Amino acid sequence: MFLFLGTTQLKSNEKNNEIKNKILKNIRCLICQGQSVYDSESDFASSIKLIVEKKIDEESSEEQIYEFLKEKYGNWIIYDPELNKNTYILWLLPLLLFLLGGAIMVKKLRFTK
Amino acid sequence: MLANQIGYYSLILGLLFSFLLCGVSIKDFNNINKRVNQNVFTLLFLQLIFVVVSFLSLILTFVNSDFSNETVFNNSHTTKPLFYKIAGTWGNHEGSLLLWLLVLTLFIFLFLVNSREQPKKYRILTLLFQQLIIIGFFLFVLTTSNPFNYLYPTPTEGLGLNPILQDPALAIHPPLLYLGYVGSSIIFSASLAAVTQNYISKEWGQHIKKWILISWIFLTIGIMLGSIWAYYELGWGGFWFWDPVENVSLMPWLTLTALLHCILVLERRTALTSWVVILSITTFTLSMCGTFLVRSGILNSVHTFANDPARGIFILIFLFILIFLSLGIFFLFHKENKKDLNNFFWLSKETSIMVNNWFMMYFLSVVLIGTVYPIFLDVISSEKISVGPPFYHKLIVPFLVPFLLFMALGPKLQWIKSKIEKKKSLIIFFIISVVLTFFILKNITTDFLYYTILISAAFFLFFTTLKELFLKKFINVSQVIAHFGFSLFILAILFNSILSSEIITNIKVGEKYNFNKSEIFLKKIEEKKESNFNSIIGHFRITDEKGKVVELKPEIRIYNQPEIITSEADIKTTLLEDKFLVMNIVKGDEYFNIRYQIKPFMLWIWVSVLLLSLGGLISLFKKKYEK
Amino acid sequence: MKNKYKAIIFFLFFIFCFVVLYKGLDNPNTYTPNIKVEKNIPLFTAKDFNSNNYINSDKIFEENKYYIVNIWASWCVPCIKEHPLLMELSTNQSIKIIGLNYRDNLNNAKKFIDKFGNPYNQILIDSDGVLAVEFGAYGVPETLIIDKNKKIIKKFVGPINEEIVQEIKSIIK
């Protein structure tokens, strides 16, 4: 019985670790040049890692952690530009162009022999 | 010093010769003699010589550590090894612009010499358009980025070159990259010239193809070297970060690849002419745009050169003059020939090339929009956001699946009209790909569906191209090798991504760290003194679960000028995987922080890109075009 | 006919791009946070440097005065440069200066204070840098101005200089 609990604890630790790494890779190290917090060993990165670990243990969701950091440092700290009123064009424009291109192409093609 | 003066006045002479060349060639334009005036050749050659002399003078001032030259002062140091003193010449903003000029003048000279059978007016116009670009760069260098500024009193020591730039891969990376980037200037000038002469035709297509190939091959290898450098030097084990400067080199590559495929149509018949002209203009424009983004200080990135808005304004204006000029010429002169057989039958090789264009333009839009959107948002609404790897992955990866399938099927179609031949073997390959992928991935990943779809598609391309190679059908060998290389590239990246593992821990001398039946042992720390840095080397012994032992020696380097601490990873590369170890100091402690990564198939990522270039190289040397 | 419209659209589009990029050159490319929205000070509990007791943020900021939060460390070289200016500001009765000792060895920090003087009404220990993050700071040295409504109204990244001291004095009036 203890073994069972032990392995489920191990699995949830693993999952937490996975989530933690995923989050840390998505956070920009603000004092480094182009490194994520995951990749950096700087002071700032170390502090952020501690905070993220603590919040994961407190059962915060990914969203909540990102919101916390964005509130302190602005949107710039998160690498993934989430879909909001500022980024609709960012995400949708390439897709629109793809569809437009497809439409133009289909119009020009010949389907009869 | 004398070299300084010679270098400076050579540049001035080069600029003067530009004006001379314009005058002489305009006069020759109306001359009925079918041959280009010999004077033009002479002047062009002399212009090239002046730029070469200027470039060599700059190298000389670096080698001699002549700190009366401001550029040398800012970027060099007496203790720097000779190789890096030389490479330091083009590792800075001013010197790299001399490299731009060198490639610009070299390529137009080579073009003129290699195009004797082409129509005279076309050649002269190409020369004129290229000189326009050359004049722009001469002015840019002489007014905002002079590599020969004089410092008085002469400092006794320089400020040094950033140590992470002191690396052999990084020394060759700019020259090769520029041969690609700047080489596309010829394609730009030549296509503008051809448009005004209504010369966008099958004959022109055959002629311009080799220039496109040359530019493309250098650009491919140049980008690869940059990635290899990032992997070995930057210490995080990554090789592509969707950093603005990387994106900026990728964009011309995308348009150039699309252009290359369009030229395959144009060299056979006069079709896709608008595409060819627009792509030619866009490729060079993107190269210039890249220069702007990286040197003006408008973007923040790992690679940015020193910020200077004055330079930014110059390039911005220059860039937009070129855009307006080229678009103006396109709209004024380009005629869609009624004979343009642009209505392709839906099942034909021409259509598959159109489909390629479609996907390439989509990928281009993702990279372009991702890179410049933050600038636009900041100006318009003062919001600062980051657009990082997650954006590019989400928008590009799903589209790779149909893209890979088209890459496999497209070459099998015939020109003009086609049936899909040998459907049976294609279906068999498809089934094999999916089943194989299923069995491989079953036990090794949790993102099962995502990776299965991607890897099946890549395997499909892999097997279809491999079959062609085995059957020894050498008609289309360059295309087969290139597409095979691409399938290998995608497979290597995907498996690397799934199978890579990493251990991060703190360790001190004599300690052993155990994980997964493997062990990392820090045997000893060695301290060494080199000419411009002190190094702390960690001797590690790593034993894997099979008992195999590997010795890795990552380094921490403390440079003297400028004072920077860097971590040098030690990497053991085998065919199967790379073992990557990097070490960092933990402040105020006897512990060292280490990251140990096992990265399967890294070597294959580089090999596959080389295969891609090989495909291009073979195409360059083929006499007959492929059927 | 169609071509003309296409041309006009393209030209307009590129003029728009030119204007945006031109304006973009003026913006600094390194991220300096503009405090457009004044943020509330975070709620936290920290250890006091001298008494070694834990203390709550509302107790630290309880007085109706302007507060300066200065993030410093003994290993931080620019902190030495700005220290005399902090000493000067500490003589001003209408502000209280709270020091945040960032990722430091306590003995070294004590030596720093003994050597260069103590401008702080209170010093808090931030041994892992987490408190600095709560304030939205990156590192050392950094100085924040907090007004009487307990909102962070100004942030200075890097050592303060004469100019900044003047600015602080004018804000406090």
mmCIF file of N, CA, C and O in Angstrom, chain C residues 59-142:
data_model
loop_
_atom_site.group_PDB
_atom_site.id
_atom_site.type_symbol
_atom_site.label_atom_id
_atom_site.label_comp_id
_atom_site.label_asym_id
_atom_site.label_seq_id
_atom_site.Cartn_x
_atom_site.Cartn_y
_atom_site.Cartn_z
ATOM 1 N N LYS C 59 3.413 46.559 8.432
ATOM 2 C CA LYS C 59 4.123 47.207 9.532
ATOM 3 C C LYS C 59 5.294 48.036 8.990
ATOM 4 O O LYS C 59 5.595 49.127 9.491
ATOM 5 N N ILE C 60 5.958 47.492 7.970
ATOM 6 C CA ILE C 60 7.129 48.197 7.440
ATOM 7 C C ILE C 60 6.730 49.534 6.832
ATOM 8 O O ILE C 60 7.385 50.554 7.006
ATOM 9 N N PHE C 61 5.601 49.514 6.136
ATOM 10 C CA PHE C 61 5.201 50.710 5.406
ATOM 11 C C PHE C 61 4.064 51.439 6.112
ATOM 12 O O PHE C 61 3.218 52.062 5.477
ATOM 13 N N GLU C 62 4.033 51.382 7.455
ATOM 14 C CA GLU C 62 2.841 51.856 8.138
ATOM 15 C C GLU C 62 2.743 53.369 8.199
ATOM 16 O O GLU C 62 1.658 53.924 8.274
ATOM 17 N N GLU C 63 3.867 54.093 8.153
ATOM 18 C CA GLU C 63 3.789 55.537 8.341
ATOM 19 C C GLU C 63 3.299 56.263 7.105
ATOM 20 O O GLU C 63 3.472 55.806 5.979
ATOM 21 N N ASN C 64 2.728 57.445 7.312
ATOM 22 C CA ASN C 64 2.184 58.227 6.211
ATOM 23 C C ASN C 64 3.294 59.087 5.591
ATOM 24 O O ASN C 64 3.289 60.309 5.655
ATOM 25 N N LYS C 65 4.271 58.416 5.050
ATOM 26 C CA LYS C 65 5.389 59.148 4.446
ATOM 27 C C LYS C 65 5.724 58.519 3.107
ATOM 28 O O LYS C 65 5.173 57.484 2.740
ATOM 29 N N TYR C 66 6.643 59.164 2.398
ATOM 30 C CA TYR C 66 7.186 58.551 1.192
ATOM 31 C C TYR C 66 8.222 57.513 1.616
ATOM 32 O O TYR C 66 8.983 57.729 2.554
ATOM 33 N N TYR C 67 8.229 56.403 0.893
ATOM 34 C CA TYR C 67 9.206 55.357 1.168
ATOM 35 C C TYR C 67 10.097 55.143 -0.054
ATOM 36 O O TYR C 67 9.631 55.201 -1.179
ATOM 37 N N ILE C 68 11.361 54.912 0.208
ATOM 38 C CA ILE C 68 12.264 54.490 -0.873
ATOM 39 C C ILE C 68 12.710 53.071 -0.539
ATOM 40 O O ILE C 68 13.157 52.803 0.575
ATOM 41 N N VAL C 69 12.534 52.192 -1.507
ATOM 42 C CA VAL C 69 13.057 50.835 -1.338
ATOM 43 C C VAL C 69 14.311 50.723 -2.200
ATOM 44 O O VAL C 69 14.264 50.913 -3.413
ATOM 45 N N ASN C 70 15.429 50.449 -1.548
ATOM 46 C CA ASN C 70 16.697 50.336 -2.286
ATOM 47 C C ASN C 70 17.230 48.915 -2.185
ATOM 48 O O ASN C 70 17.442 48.402 -1.093
ATOM 49 N N ILE C 71 17.412 48.312 -3.340
ATOM 50 C CA ILE C 71 17.911 46.932 -3.380
ATOM 51 C C ILE C 71 19.428 46.985 -3.528
ATOM 52 O O ILE C 71 19.940 47.603 -4.476
ATOM 53 N N TRP C 72 20.136 46.353 -2.595
ATOM 54 C CA TRP C 72 21.591 46.448 -2.598
ATOM 55 C C TRP C 72 22.235 45.142 -2.151
ATOM 56 O O TRP C 72 21.557 44.259 -1.627
ATOM 57 N N ALA C 73 23.552 45.061 -2.346
ATOM 58 C CA ALA C 73 24.294 43.902 -1.865
ATOM 59 C C ALA C 73 25.745 44.287 -1.679
ATOM 60 O O ALA C 73 26.232 45.225 -2.317
ATOM 61 N N SER C 74 26.452 43.586 -0.770
ATOM 62 C CA SER C 74 27.850 43.944 -0.511
ATOM 63 C C SER C 74 28.735 43.628 -1.704
ATOM 64 O O SER C 74 29.773 44.249 -1.897
ATOM 65 N N TRP C 75 28.300 42.673 -2.540
ATOM 66 C CA TRP C 75 29.124 42.272 -3.677
ATOM 67 C C TRP C 75 28.839 43.123 -4.912
ATOM 68 O O TRP C 75 29.381 42.897 -5.989
ATOM 69 N N CYS C 76 27.961 44.096 -4.786
ATOM 70 C CA CYS C 76 27.539 44.897 -5.927
ATOM 71 C C CYS C 76 28.363 46.177 -5.991
ATOM 72 O O CYS C 76 28.254 47.048 -5.127
ATOM 73 N N VAL C 77 29.202 46.291 -7.029
ATOM 74 C CA VAL C 77 30.130 47.431 -7.126
ATOM 75 C C VAL C 77 29.427 48.775 -7.332
ATOM 76 O O VAL C 77 29.747 49.750 -6.656
ATOM 77 N N PRO C 78 28.427 48.885 -8.234
ATOM 78 C CA PRO C 78 27.753 50.185 -8.401
ATOM 79 C C PRO C 78 27.043 50.639 -7.121
ATOM 80 O O PRO C 78 26.788 51.829 -6.953
ATOM 81 N N CYS C 79 26.703 49.689 -6.211
ATOM 82 C CA CYS C 79 26.033 50.072 -4.965
ATOM 83 C C CYS C 79 26.931 50.967 -4.130
ATOM 84 O O CYS C 79 26.467 51.873 -3.428
ATOM 85 N N ILE C 80 28.242 50.729 -4.209
ATOM 86 C CA ILE C 80 29.183 51.566 -3.458
ATOM 87 C C ILE C 80 29.112 53.005 -3.985
ATOM 88 O O ILE C 80 29.125 53.961 -3.211
ATOM 89 N N LYS C 81 28.991 53.109 -5.321
ATOM 90 C CA LYS C 81 28.953 54.438 -5.928
ATOM 91 C C LYS C 81 27.740 55.223 -5.483
ATOM 92 O O LYS C 81 27.795 56.428 -5.274
ATOM 93 N N GLU C 82 26.600 54.530 -5.373
ATOM 94 C CA GLU C 82 25.372 55.278 -5.094
ATOM 95 C C GLU C 82 25.171 55.498 -3.588
ATOM 96 O O GLU C 82 24.311 56.270 -3.170
ATOM 97 N N HIS C 83 25.950 54.802 -2.788
ATOM 98 C CA HIS C 83 25.723 54.828 -1.338
ATOM 99 C C HIS C 83 25.757 56.229 -0.727
ATOM 100 O O HIS C 83 24.884 56.566 0.077
ATOM 101 N N PRO C 84 26.764 57.054 -1.058
ATOM 102 C CA PRO C 84 26.790 58.405 -0.472
ATOM 103 C C PRO C 84 25.509 59.190 -0.760
ATOM 104 O O PRO C 84 25.039 59.950 0.089
ATOM 105 N N LEU C 85 24.936 58.977 -1.949
ATOM 106 C CA LEU C 85 23.710 59.691 -2.281
ATOM 107 C C LEU C 85 22.548 59.206 -1.404
ATOM 108 O O LEU C 85 21.681 59.984 -1.006
ATOM 109 N N LEU C 86 22.577 57.911 -1.097
ATOM 110 C CA LEU C 86 21.550 57.387 -0.193
ATOM 111 C C LEU C 86 21.723 57.986 1.205
ATOM 112 O O LEU C 86 20.743 58.317 1.875
ATOM 113 N N MET C 87 22.975 58.110 1.620
ATOM 114 C CA MET C 87 23.238 58.723 2.930
ATOM 115 C C MET C 87 22.666 60.134 2.945
ATOM 116 O O MET C 87 22.057 60.556 3.936
ATOM 117 N N GLU C 88 22.867 60.843 1.840
ATOM 118 C CA GLU C 88 22.348 62.210 1.744
ATOM 119 C C GLU C 88 20.824 62.213 1.861
ATOM 120 O O GLU C 88 20.236 63.006 2.599
ATOM 121 N N LEU C 89 20.177 61.298 1.153
ATOM 122 C CA LEU C 89 18.715 61.244 1.187
ATOM 123 C C LEU C 89 18.199 60.862 2.566
ATOM 124 O O LEU C 89 17.109 61.264 2.968
ATOM 125 N N SER C 90 19.002 60.088 3.304
ATOM 126 C CA SER C 90 18.506 59.600 4.601
ATOM 127 C C SER C 90 18.360 60.739 5.598
ATOM 128 O O SER C 90 17.658 60.598 6.603
ATOM 129 N N THR C 91 19.010 61.879 5.320
ATOM 130 C CA THR C 91 18.880 63.001 6.251
ATOM 131 C C THR C 91 17.526 63.681 6.099
ATOM 132 O O THR C 91 17.096 64.426 6.969
ATOM 133 N N ASN C 92 16.846 63.410 4.985
ATOM 134 C CA ASN C 92 15.553 64.024 4.733
ATOM 135 C C ASN C 92 14.480 63.377 5.602
ATOM 136 O O ASN C 92 14.288 62.163 5.587
ATOM 137 N N GLN C 93 13.784 64.201 6.424
ATOM 138 C CA GLN C 93 12.835 63.651 7.390
ATOM 139 C C GLN C 93 11.550 63.139 6.769
ATOM 140 O O GLN C 93 10.837 62.356 7.374
ATOM 141 N N SER C 94 11.229 63.608 5.565
ATOM 142 C CA SER C 94 9.929 63.191 5.021
ATOM 143 C C SER C 94 9.980 61.871 4.262
ATOM 144 O O SER C 94 8.987 61.411 3.739
ATOM 145 N N ILE C 95 11.177 61.265 4.167
ATOM 146 C CA ILE C 95 11.216 59.942 3.533
ATOM 147 C C ILE C 95 11.840 58.914 4.465
ATOM 148 O O ILE C 95 12.705 59.221 5.273
ATOM 149 N N LYS C 96 11.368 57.700 4.279
ATOM 150 C CA LYS C 96 11.980 56.584 4.982
ATOM 151 C C LYS C 96 12.601 55.671 3.942
ATOM 152 O O LYS C 96 12.011 55.393 2.905
ATOM 153 N N ILE C 97 13.810 55.219 4.224
ATOM 154 C CA ILE C 97 14.502 54.364 3.254
ATOM 155 C C ILE C 97 14.557 52.943 3.805
ATOM 156 O O ILE C 97 15.079 52.707 4.898
ATOM 157 N N ILE C 98 13.995 52.033 3.017
ATOM 158 C CA ILE C 98 14.035 50.618 3.385
ATOM 159 C C ILE C 98 15.060 49.936 2.488
ATOM 160 O O ILE C 98 14.999 50.064 1.270
ATOM 161 N N GLY C 99 16.020 49.247 3.101
ATOM 162 C CA GLY C 99 17.014 48.542 2.299
ATOM 163 C C GLY C 99 16.631 47.085 2.130
ATOM 164 O O GLY C 99 16.107 46.448 3.042
ATOM 165 N N LEU C 100 16.860 46.554 0.950
ATOM 166 C CA LEU C 100 16.607 45.141 0.692
ATOM 167 C C LEU C 100 17.973 44.522 0.395
ATOM 168 O O LEU C 100 18.571 44.785 -0.639
ATOM 169 N N ASN C 101 18.452 43.718 1.335
ATOM 170 C CA ASN C 101 19.760 43.113 1.143
ATOM 171 C C ASN C 101 19.611 41.865 0.280
ATOM 172 O O ASN C 101 19.065 40.859 0.704
ATOM 173 N N TYR C 102 20.106 41.926 -0.962
ATOM 174 C CA TYR C 102 19.773 40.972 -2.023
ATOM 175 C C TYR C 102 20.837 39.882 -2.151
ATOM 176 O O TYR C 102 21.986 40.155 -2.458
ATOM 177 N N ARG C 103 20.445 38.649 -1.909
ATOM 178 C CA ARG C 103 21.303 37.490 -2.152
ATOM 179 C C ARG C 103 22.707 37.697 -1.595
ATOM 180 O O ARG C 103 23.686 37.627 -2.321
ATOM 181 N N ASP C 104 22.768 37.999 -0.312
ATOM 182 C CA ASP C 104 24.043 38.411 0.257
ATOM 183 C C ASP C 104 24.431 37.551 1.447
ATOM 184 O O ASP C 104 23.593 36.915 2.078
ATOM 185 N N ASN C 105 25.728 37.580 1.751
ATOM 186 C CA ASN C 105 26.254 36.971 2.957
ATOM 187 C C ASN C 105 26.102 38.002 4.070
ATOM 188 O O ASN C 105 26.557 39.134 3.926
ATOM 189 N N LEU C 106 25.450 37.603 5.180
ATOM 190 C CA LEU C 106 25.085 38.591 6.203
ATOM 191 C C LEU C 106 26.298 39.276 6.816
ATOM 192 O O LEU C 106 26.275 40.475 7.118
ATOM 193 N N ASN C 107 27.375 38.536 6.990
ATOM 194 C CA ASN C 107 28.582 39.147 7.558
ATOM 195 C C ASN C 107 29.136 40.213 6.625
ATOM 196 O O ASN C 107 29.494 41.312 7.057
ATOM 197 N N ASN C 108 29.208 39.873 5.343
ATOM 198 C CA ASN C 108 29.711 40.848 4.372
ATOM 199 C C ASN C 108 28.814 42.079 4.327
ATOM 200 O O ASN C 108 29.291 43.207 4.214
ATOM 201 N N ALA C 109 27.494 41.831 4.431
ATOM 202 C CA ALA C 109 26.567 42.962 4.398
ATOM 203 C C ALA C 109 26.805 43.865 5.609
ATOM 204 O O ALA C 109 26.827 45.092 5.497
ATOM 205 N N LYS C 110 27.008 43.245 6.767
ATOM 206 C CA LYS C 110 27.271 44.040 7.984
ATOM 207 C C LYS C 110 28.533 44.872 7.810
ATOM 208 O O LYS C 110 28.585 46.047 8.168
ATOM 209 N N LYS C 111 29.549 44.247 7.233
ATOM 210 C CA LYS C 111 30.814 44.968 7.025
ATOM 211 C C LYS C 111 30.608 46.146 6.086
ATOM 212 O O LYS C 111 31.166 47.225 6.283
ATOM 213 N N PHE C 112 29.774 45.927 5.057
ATOM 214 C CA PHE C 112 29.491 46.997 4.098
ATOM 215 C C PHE C 112 28.855 48.183 4.815
ATOM 216 O O PHE C 112 29.271 49.334 4.640
ATOM 217 N N ILE C 113 27.861 47.907 5.649
ATOM 218 C CA ILE C 113 27.167 48.979 6.369
ATOM 219 C C ILE C 113 28.124 49.681 7.326
ATOM 220 O O ILE C 113 28.156 50.905 7.418
ATOM 221 N N ASP C 114 28.940 48.908 8.039
ATOM 222 C CA ASP C 114 29.895 49.499 8.969
ATOM 223 C C ASP C 114 30.861 50.414 8.241
ATOM 224 O O ASP C 114 31.209 51.486 8.732
ATOM 225 N N LYS C 115 31.259 49.965 7.058
ATOM 226 C CA LYS C 115 32.276 50.732 6.332
ATOM 227 C C LYS C 115 31.695 51.975 5.686
ATOM 228 O O LYS C 115 32.265 53.066 5.769
ATOM 229 N N PHE C 116 30.544 51.851 5.036
ATOM 230 C CA PHE C 116 30.031 52.950 4.223
ATOM 231 C C PHE C 116 28.894 53.727 4.875
ATOM 232 O O PHE C 116 28.440 54.725 4.344
ATOM 233 N N GLY C 117 28.406 53.251 5.998
ATOM 234 C CA GLY C 117 27.337 53.984 6.655
ATOM 235 C C GLY C 117 25.990 53.338 6.409
ATOM 236 O O GLY C 117 25.804 52.565 5.474
ATOM 237 N N ASN C 118 25.022 53.672 7.287
ATOM 238 C CA ASN C 118 23.698 53.075 7.177
ATOM 239 C C ASN C 118 22.632 54.131 6.889
ATOM 240 O O ASN C 118 22.216 54.873 7.777
ATOM 241 N N PRO C 119 22.169 54.231 5.662
ATOM 242 C CA PRO C 119 21.140 55.215 5.340
ATOM 243 C C PRO C 119 19.728 54.674 5.565
ATOM 244 O O PRO C 119 18.755 55.368 5.356
ATOM 245 N N TYR C 120 19.631 53.411 5.989
ATOM 246 C CA TYR C 120 18.335 52.740 5.995
ATOM 247 C C TYR C 120 17.653 52.832 7.354
ATOM 248 O O TYR C 120 18.260 52.618 8.397
ATOM 249 N N ASN C 121 16.350 53.155 7.294
ATOM 250 C CA ASN C 121 15.543 53.085 8.519
ATOM 251 C C ASN C 121 15.353 51.629 8.905
ATOM 252 O O ASN C 121 15.179 51.294 10.065
ATOM 253 N N GLN C 122 15.328 50.785 7.898
ATOM 254 C CA GLN C 122 15.150 49.357 8.164
ATOM 255 C C GLN C 122 15.791 48.571 7.015
ATOM 256 O O GLN C 122 15.759 49.008 5.859
ATOM 257 N N ILE C 123 16.400 47.437 7.373
ATOM 258 C CA ILE C 123 16.954 46.592 6.315
ATOM 259 C C ILE C 123 16.271 45.234 6.365
ATOM 260 O O ILE C 123 16.134 44.635 7.443
ATOM 261 N N LEU C 124 15.833 44.764 5.197
ATOM 262 C CA LEU C 124 15.189 43.452 5.102
ATOM 263 C C LEU C 124 16.147 42.486 4.405
ATOM 264 O O LEU C 124 16.920 42.879 3.539
ATOM 265 N N ILE C 125 16.063 41.221 4.804
ATOM 266 C CA ILE C 125 16.920 40.213 4.195
ATOM 267 C C ILE C 125 16.183 39.541 3.034
ATOM 268 O O ILE C 125 15.079 39.033 3.205
ATOM 269 N N ASP C 126 16.800 39.532 1.876
ATOM 270 C CA ASP C 126 16.232 38.847 0.717
ATOM 271 C C ASP C 126 17.280 37.875 0.210
ATOM 272 O O ASP C 126 17.963 38.123 -0.786
ATOM 273 N N SER C 127 17.451 36.762 0.920
ATOM 274 C CA SER C 127 18.593 35.895 0.615
ATOM 275 C C SER C 127 18.446 35.140 -0.692
ATOM 276 O O SER C 127 19.431 34.764 -1.305
ATOM 277 N N ASP C 128 17.204 34.932 -1.161
ATOM 278 C CA ASP C 128 17.056 34.184 -2.414
ATOM 279 C C ASP C 128 16.530 35.042 -3.549
ATOM 280 O O ASP C 128 16.208 34.535 -4.614
ATOM 281 N N GLY C 129 16.397 36.331 -3.331
ATOM 282 C CA GLY C 129 15.982 37.224 -4.407
ATOM 283 C C GLY C 129 14.502 37.238 -4.670
ATOM 284 O O GLY C 129 14.021 37.944 -5.553
ATOM 285 N N VAL C 130 13.736 36.478 -3.894
ATOM 286 C CA VAL C 130 12.303 36.357 -4.161
ATOM 287 C C VAL C 130 11.566 37.656 -3.854
ATOM 288 O O VAL C 130 10.631 38.056 -4.565
ATOM 289 N N LEU C 131 12.017 38.338 -2.804
ATOM 290 C CA LEU C 131 11.370 39.598 -2.432
ATOM 291 C C LEU C 131 11.548 40.642 -3.536
ATOM 292 O O LEU C 131 10.631 41.412 -3.847
ATOM 293 N N ALA C 132 12.724 40.664 -4.124
ATOM 294 C CA ALA C 132 12.974 41.613 -5.217
ATOM 295 C C ALA C 132 12.016 41.360 -6.373
ATOM 296 O O ALA C 132 11.512 42.294 -7.003
ATOM 297 N N VAL C 133 11.747 40.085 -6.647
ATOM 298 C CA VAL C 133 10.806 39.754 -7.719
ATOM 299 C C VAL C 133 9.412 40.254 -7.375
ATOM 300 O O VAL C 133 8.700 40.773 -8.237
ATOM 301 N N GLU C 134 9.044 40.137 -6.079
ATOM 302 C CA GLU C 134 7.723 40.641 -5.665
ATOM 303 C C GLU C 134 7.591 42.130 -5.981
ATOM 304 O O GLU C 134 6.509 42.628 -6.270
ATOM 305 N N PHE C 135 8.722 42.837 -5.908
ATOM 306 C CA PHE C 135 8.697 44.255 -6.236
ATOM 307 C C PHE C 135 8.871 44.513 -7.732
ATOM 308 O O PHE C 135 8.912 45.651 -8.167
ATOM 309 N N GLY C 136 9.021 43.456 -8.522
ATOM 310 C CA GLY C 136 9.193 43.630 -9.962
ATOM 311 C C GLY C 136 10.584 44.111 -10.341
ATOM 312 O O GLY C 136 10.773 44.755 -11.373
ATOM 313 N N ALA C 137 11.576 43.777 -9.518
ATOM 314 C CA ALA C 137 12.939 44.211 -9.812
ATOM 315 C C ALA C 137 13.721 43.101 -10.502
ATOM 316 O O ALA C 137 13.347 41.937 -10.451
ATOM 317 N N TYR C 138 14.821 43.505 -11.161
ATOM 318 C CA TYR C 138 15.647 42.500 -11.832
ATOM 319 C C TYR C 138 16.873 42.137 -11.034
ATOM 320 O O TYR C 138 17.371 41.044 -11.147
ATOM 321 N N GLY C 139 17.455 43.107 -10.327
ATOM 322 C CA GLY C 139 18.737 42.836 -9.703
ATOM 323 C C GLY C 139 19.205 44.040 -8.923
ATOM 324 O O GLY C 139 18.416 44.857 -8.448
ATOM 325 N N VAL C 140 20.513 44.160 -8.807
ATOM 326 C CA VAL C 140 21.065 45.259 -8.021
ATOM 327 C C VAL C 140 21.941 46.168 -8.869
ATOM 328 O O VAL C 140 22.623 45.692 -9.766
ATOM 329 N N PRO C 141 22.024 47.466 -8.535
ATOM 330 C CA PRO C 141 21.133 48.131 -7.586
ATOM 331 C C PRO C 141 19.845 48.596 -8.244
ATOM 332 O O PRO C 141 19.829 48.843 -9.443
ATOM 333 N N GLU C 142 18.797 48.684 -7.502
ATOM 334 C CA GLU C 142 17.544 49.173 -8.029
ATOM 335 C C GLU C 142 16.840 49.956 -6.923
ATOM 336 O O GLU C 142 16.924 49.573 -5.761
#
